[in-house]
Tab-separated table of C-alpha atoms and ligand atoms in Angstrom:
chain	number	residue	atom	x	y	z
A	222	UNK	CA	33.374	-49.360	6.189
A	223	UNK	CA	36.086	-48.992	3.560
A	224	UNK	CA	38.695	-48.499	6.287
A	225	UNK	CA	37.382	-51.583	8.013
A	226	UNK	CA	37.543	-53.621	4.793
A	227	UNK	CA	41.087	-52.452	4.043
A	228	UNK	CA	42.305	-53.258	7.557
A	229	UNK	CA	40.583	-56.630	7.584
A	230	UNK	CA	41.988	-57.506	4.147
A	231	UNK	CA	45.478	-56.604	5.379
A	232	UNK	CA	45.046	-58.639	8.564
A	233	UNK	CA	44.003	-61.781	6.679
A	234	UNK	CA	46.698	-61.088	4.070
A	235	UNK	CA	49.402	-60.946	6.708
A	236	UNK	CA	48.338	-64.351	8.001
A	237	UNK	CA	48.357	-65.781	4.459
A	238	UNK	CA	51.802	-64.290	3.820
A	239	UNK	CA	53.240	-65.761	7.042
A	240	UNK	CA	52.130	-69.223	5.934
A	241	UNK	CA	53.226	-68.921	2.289
A	242	UNK	CA	55.732	-71.592	1.327
A	243	UNK	CA	54.969	-73.884	4.263
A	244	UNK	CA	54.277	-77.505	3.551
A	245	UNK	CA	50.484	-77.446	3.827
A	246	UNK	CA	48.110	-80.347	3.839
A	247	UNK	CA	45.912	-79.870	0.801
A	248	UNK	CA	42.345	-81.106	0.724
A	249	UNK	CA	40.180	-81.517	-2.339
A	250	UNK	CA	36.705	-79.951	-2.584
A	251	UNK	CA	36.505	-81.322	-6.117
A	252	UNK	CA	38.864	-83.046	-8.572
A	253	UNK	CA	41.084	-79.935	-8.874
A	254	UNK	CA	39.391	-77.541	-6.420
A	255	UNK	CA	41.724	-77.221	-3.431
A	256	UNK	CA	41.448	-75.932	0.126
A	257	UNK	CA	44.000	-75.629	2.934
A	258	UNK	CA	43.892	-74.660	6.592
A	259	UNK	CA	45.154	-71.232	5.462
A	260	UNK	CA	41.940	-70.658	3.440
A	261	UNK	CA	39.904	-71.698	6.493
A	262	UNK	CA	41.842	-69.685	9.065
A	263	UNK	CA	42.066	-66.556	6.889
A	264	UNK	CA	38.299	-66.788	6.455
A	265	UNK	CA	37.867	-67.126	10.228
A	266	UNK	CA	39.897	-63.945	10.784
A	267	UNK	CA	37.642	-62.044	8.372
A	268	UNK	CA	34.351	-63.458	9.663
A	269	UNK	CA	35.301	-62.673	13.259
A	270	UNK	CA	36.056	-59.059	12.316
A	271	UNK	CA	32.793	-58.626	10.401
A	272	UNK	CA	30.773	-60.153	13.224
A	273	UNK	CA	32.494	-57.940	15.762
A	274	UNK	CA	32.012	-54.671	13.868
A	275	UNK	CA	28.871	-55.315	11.816
A	276	UNK	CA	26.915	-58.070	13.583
A	277	UNK	CA	23.744	-57.317	11.610
A	278	UNK	CA	25.379	-57.679	8.158
A	279	UNK	CA	24.857	-60.758	5.983
A	280	UNK	CA	27.902	-62.799	4.925
A	281	UNK	CA	28.566	-65.123	1.989
A	282	UNK	CA	32.039	-66.644	2.256
A	283	UNK	CA	33.642	-69.340	0.121
A	284	UNK	CA	34.453	-71.949	2.732
A	285	UNK	CA	30.893	-72.791	3.718
A	286	UNK	CA	29.632	-69.637	5.416
A	287	UNK	CA	26.267	-68.128	4.548
A	288	UNK	CA	24.635	-65.861	7.122
A	289	UNK	CA	21.406	-64.217	6.067
A	290	UNK	CA	20.370	-61.144	8.035
A	291	UNK	CA	17.704	-58.450	7.889
A	292	UNK	CA	20.302	-55.808	6.998
A	293	UNK	CA	20.554	-54.623	3.343
A	294	UNK	CA	24.356	-55.115	3.610
A	295	UNK	CA	25.974	-58.393	2.529
A	296	UNK	CA	29.713	-59.201	2.527
A	297	UNK	CA	31.160	-61.483	-0.165
A	298	UNK	CA	34.370	-63.009	1.140
A	299	UNK	CA	37.044	-64.965	-0.693
A	300	UNK	CA	39.722	-65.372	1.966
A	301	UNK	CA	42.275	-66.662	-0.538
A	302	UNK	CA	41.590	-66.234	-4.245
A	303	UNK	CA	44.196	-68.279	-6.067
A	304	UNK	CA	44.572	-71.304	-3.793
A	305	UNK	CA	46.100	-73.443	-6.544
A	306	UNK	CA	48.835	-70.821	-7.057
A	307	UNK	CA	49.291	-70.588	-3.285
A	308	UNK	CA	49.924	-74.288	-2.795
A	309	UNK	CA	52.362	-74.294	-5.733
A	310	UNK	CA	54.352	-71.376	-4.314
A	311	UNK	CA	53.276	-68.983	-7.073
A	312	UNK	CA	52.870	-65.503	-5.539
A	313	UNK	CA	49.672	-64.585	-7.404
A	314	UNK	CA	46.694	-64.658	-5.043
A	315	UNK	CA	44.742	-62.234	-2.908
A	316	UNK	CA	42.181	-61.665	-0.209
A	317	UNK	CA	38.952	-60.451	-1.821
A	318	UNK	CA	36.259	-58.642	0.180
A	319	UNK	CA	33.182	-56.920	-1.164
A	320	UNK	CA	30.208	-55.259	0.431
A	321	UNK	CA	26.921	-54.982	-1.459
A	322	UNK	CA	23.906	-52.990	-0.361
A	323	UNK	CA	20.550	-54.227	-1.646
A	324	UNK	CA	22.319	-56.157	-4.411
A	325	UNK	CA	24.220	-53.058	-5.529
A	326	UNK	CA	28.012	-52.839	-5.179
A	327	UNK	CA	29.081	-50.671	-2.250
A	328	UNK	CA	32.817	-51.345	-1.943
A	329	UNK	CA	35.526	-53.815	-2.898
A	330	UNK	CA	39.027	-54.593	-1.625
A	331	UNK	CA	41.594	-57.027	-3.095
A	332	UNK	CA	44.956	-57.449	-1.399
A	333	UNK	CA	47.937	-59.449	-2.606
A	334	UNK	CA	50.151	-59.700	0.479
A	335	UNK	CA	53.208	-60.797	-1.532
A	336	UNK	CA	53.306	-57.895	-3.984
A	337	UNK	CA	51.890	-55.680	-1.245
A	338	UNK	CA	49.348	-54.271	-3.724
A	339	UNK	CA	45.989	-53.335	-2.266
A	340	UNK	CA	43.255	-52.376	-4.733
A	341	UNK	CA	40.078	-50.807	-3.436
A	342	UNK	CA	37.009	-48.952	-4.638
A	343	UNK	CA	33.875	-47.419	-3.247
A	344	UNK	CA	30.754	-47.009	-5.372
A	345	UNK	CA	30.812	-43.544	-6.930
A	346	UNK	CA	34.234	-42.667	-5.526
A	347	UNK	CA	36.741	-44.163	-7.944
A	348	UNK	CA	39.204	-47.031	-7.785
A	349	UNK	CA	42.607	-46.985	-6.133
A	350	UNK	CA	45.849	-48.916	-5.864
A	351	UNK	CA	46.948	-47.958	-2.364
A	352	UNK	CA	46.385	-44.181	-2.392
A	353	UNK	CA	46.750	-43.653	-6.131
A	354	UNK	CA	43.671	-43.463	-8.369
A	355	UNK	CA	43.717	-46.070	-11.143
A	356	UNK	CA	41.968	-46.187	-14.504
A	357	UNK	CA	41.427	-48.688	-17.291
A	358	UNK	CA	43.531	-48.760	-20.473
A	359	UNK	CA	42.798	-46.807	-23.663
A	360	UNK	CA	43.314	-49.738	-26.032
A	361	UNK	CA	40.556	-49.756	-28.617
A	362	UNK	CA	41.732	-52.448	-31.039
A	363	UNK	CA	41.625	-56.144	-30.200
A	364	UNK	CA	44.954	-56.671	-31.932
A	365	UNK	CA	46.545	-54.416	-29.298
A	366	UNK	CA	44.613	-55.924	-26.387
A	367	UNK	CA	46.137	-58.194	-23.734
A	368	UNK	CA	43.346	-60.298	-22.298
A	369	UNK	CA	43.219	-62.522	-19.232
A	370	UNK	CA	40.936	-65.456	-18.553
A	371	UNK	CA	40.459	-68.380	-16.217
A	372	UNK	CA	39.163	-71.921	-16.487
A	373	UNK	CA	36.430	-73.261	-14.228
A	374	UNK	CA	37.144	-76.255	-11.964
A	375	UNK	CA	34.531	-78.207	-13.818
A	376	UNK	CA	32.746	-77.556	-17.047
A	377	UNK	CA	30.143	-79.660	-18.708
A	378	UNK	CA	30.413	-77.477	-21.786
A	379	UNK	CA	34.045	-77.807	-22.806
A	380	UNK	CA	33.214	-77.146	-26.478
A	381	UNK	CA	31.895	-73.631	-25.755
A	382	UNK	CA	34.856	-72.918	-23.500
A	383	UNK	CA	37.418	-73.930	-26.118
A	384	UNK	CA	35.419	-72.223	-28.879
A	385	UNK	CA	35.497	-68.893	-27.042
A	386	UNK	CA	39.173	-69.279	-26.255
A	387	UNK	CA	40.012	-70.049	-29.863
A	388	UNK	CA	37.985	-67.155	-31.323
A	389	UNK	CA	39.488	-64.633	-28.923
A	390	UNK	CA	43.038	-65.942	-29.281
A	391	UNK	CA	42.877	-65.328	-33.029
A	392	UNK	CA	41.932	-61.665	-32.602
A	393	UNK	CA	43.922	-60.325	-29.657
A	394	UNK	CA	47.566	-59.580	-28.844
A	395	UNK	CA	47.689	-62.301	-26.194
A	396	UNK	CA	45.822	-64.227	-23.521
A	397	UNK	CA	47.089	-64.804	-19.993
A	398	UNK	CA	45.850	-67.093	-17.197
A	399	UNK	CA	47.030	-65.828	-13.805
A	400	UNK	CA	44.908	-68.003	-11.491
A	401	UNK	CA	43.132	-65.377	-9.401
A	402	UNK	CA	39.922	-63.979	-10.849
A	403	UNK	CA	39.880	-61.129	-8.329
A	404	UNK	CA	43.383	-60.018	-9.338
A	405	UNK	CA	42.514	-60.464	-13.030
A	406	UNK	CA	39.792	-57.870	-12.486
A	407	UNK	CA	42.087	-55.512	-10.564
A	408	UNK	CA	44.616	-55.718	-13.386
A	409	UNK	CA	41.895	-54.688	-15.861
A	410	UNK	CA	41.016	-51.821	-13.514
A	411	UNK	CA	44.567	-50.461	-13.486
A	412	UNK	CA	45.147	-50.922	-17.220
A	413	UNK	CA	47.579	-53.848	-17.162
A	414	UNK	CA	45.055	-55.985	-18.993
A	415	UNK	CA	42.470	-54.669	-21.442
A	416	UNK	CA	39.866	-57.340	-20.788
A	417	UNK	CA	38.930	-60.470	-18.845
A	418	UNK	CA	36.372	-63.205	-19.219
A	419	UNK	CA	35.541	-66.346	-17.277
A	420	UNK	CA	32.579	-68.643	-16.633
A	421	UNK	CA	31.743	-70.895	-13.712
A	422	UNK	CA	32.740	-68.308	-11.097
A	423	UNK	CA	31.175	-67.726	-7.689
A	424	UNK	CA	29.979	-64.471	-6.144
A	425	UNK	CA	33.043	-64.199	-3.893
A	426	UNK	CA	35.394	-64.435	-6.914
A	427	UNK	CA	34.010	-61.406	-8.743
A	428	UNK	CA	32.076	-59.202	-6.280
A	429	UNK	CA	35.055	-57.048	-5.236
A	430	UNK	CA	36.918	-56.971	-8.549
A	431	UNK	CA	33.795	-55.982	-10.480
A	432	UNK	CA	33.295	-52.857	-8.341
A	433	UNK	CA	36.965	-51.975	-8.784
A	434	UNK	CA	36.722	-52.292	-12.604
A	435	UNK	CA	33.540	-50.205	-12.773
A	436	UNK	CA	34.962	-47.501	-10.559
A	437	UNK	CA	38.107	-47.435	-12.706
A	438	UNK	CA	35.970	-46.549	-15.730
A	439	UNK	CA	35.627	-50.068	-17.122
A	440	UNK	CA	32.599	-52.132	-17.973
A	441	UNK	CA	31.434	-55.479	-16.615
A	442	UNK	CA	28.653	-57.585	-18.074
A	443	UNK	CA	27.478	-61.117	-18.707
A	444	UNK	CA	28.678	-62.899	-21.884
A	445	UNK	CA	25.652	-61.540	-23.746
A	446	UNK	CA	26.343	-57.970	-22.628
A	447	UNK	CA	23.515	-57.828	-20.089
A	448	UNK	CA	23.915	-56.364	-16.584
A	449	UNK	CA	26.538	-58.145	-14.497
A	450	UNK	CA	25.606	-59.800	-11.231
A	451	UNK	CA	28.139	-61.632	-9.036
A	452	UNK	CA	25.453	-64.283	-8.575
A	453	UNK	CA	25.484	-65.232	-12.258
A	454	UNK	CA	28.891	-66.881	-12.521
A	455	UNK	CA	30.000	-65.456	-15.876
A	456	UNK	CA	31.738	-62.178	-16.463
A	457	UNK	CA	33.253	-60.093	-19.211
A	458	UNK	CA	35.200	-57.101	-17.913
A	459	UNK	CA	37.035	-54.577	-20.052
A	460	UNK	CA	38.224	-51.035	-20.494
A	461	UNK	CA	34.773	-50.361	-22.113
A	462	UNK	CA	36.350	-49.552	-25.501
A	463	UNK	CA	36.740	-53.194	-26.570
A	464	UNK	CA	33.708	-54.493	-24.694
A	465	UNK	CA	31.308	-54.903	-27.627
A	466	UNK	CA	34.025	-56.606	-29.668
A	467	UNK	CA	34.670	-59.092	-26.845
A	468	UNK	CA	30.956	-59.737	-26.424
A	469	UNK	CA	30.770	-60.418	-30.158
A	470	UNK	CA	33.362	-63.188	-29.737
A	471	UNK	CA	31.772	-64.767	-26.647
B	744	LIG	C1	39.689	-69.503	-8.346
B	744	LIG	C2	40.538	-68.447	-8.995
B	744	LIG	C3	40.842	-68.810	-10.430
B	744	LIG	C4	39.582	-69.052	-11.226
B	744	LIG	C5	38.720	-70.074	-10.541
B	744	LIG	C6	38.406	-69.626	-9.118
B	744	LIG	P1	39.969	-69.975	-5.684
B	744	LIG	O1	39.381	-69.171	-6.995
B	744	LIG	O2	39.895	-67.190	-8.967
B	744	LIG	O3	41.545	-67.793	-11.110
B	744	LIG	O4	39.927	-69.482	-12.521
B	744	LIG	O5	37.539	-70.201	-11.294
B	744	LIG	O6	37.571	-70.535	-8.501
B	744	LIG	O7	39.364	-71.340	-5.719
B	744	LIG	O8	41.433	-69.974	-5.795
B	744	LIG	O9	39.447	-69.144	-4.578
B	745	LIG	CA1	38.130	-67.603	-5.665
B	746	LIG	CA1	39.249	-69.021	-2.399
């Protein structure tokens, strides 16, 4: 299954790469929530592969696909995480694929076809960048921590969002906003960032990256520190060492 996920991620990634920089017609799913034919076609490539190899598996995919099956296995598919970057020609986006078994993470793959970096993890078997094992950072002080975040497409609670941002900004070394939640998580997993938080996410944004962080020795939770679920929409991910401090600021 991991080989399948890696190959499928690469196949969709190749398609996305081939179309990068083209003048695409952009449609709006919301005021600032974009979709292109590349999102749709990359998703089609992935869905076709899953249906061919694992016809009994469930699928939840961003662009309107939800197939419920008897099987305990469910795929969470974000064919293109970072669409806004993609349409602006910014090479920070990825294909994100995760497989969960009875609501427990089973594997995750995130592939940025431009950098060529493919992150993957299997439950209980560690996290990898290509064939090299990766681990979270050892930063234990917020003042040394580089944190990444993202902003939801719509928020009815702007005050809380800004409040969190302001509190964290005053304690940490810096905050970045890359524009791909799945890559944000992979970068925590390999120690580039020490922590990540975001609200208003969907299961396909976090399902793969969360497995990769956990398998790299990091921690993922809700804003209150309770058990993370990709279905909940909010996530704090870190190297574990600064986790409680981040939760305290949430
Ligand atoms: C988005 C990206 C972004 C995050 C948004 C997501 P999309 O996914 O992950 O970093 O801030 O909340 O929706 O729409 O590009 O697949
Ligand atoms: Ca996404
Ligand atoms: Ca997407």
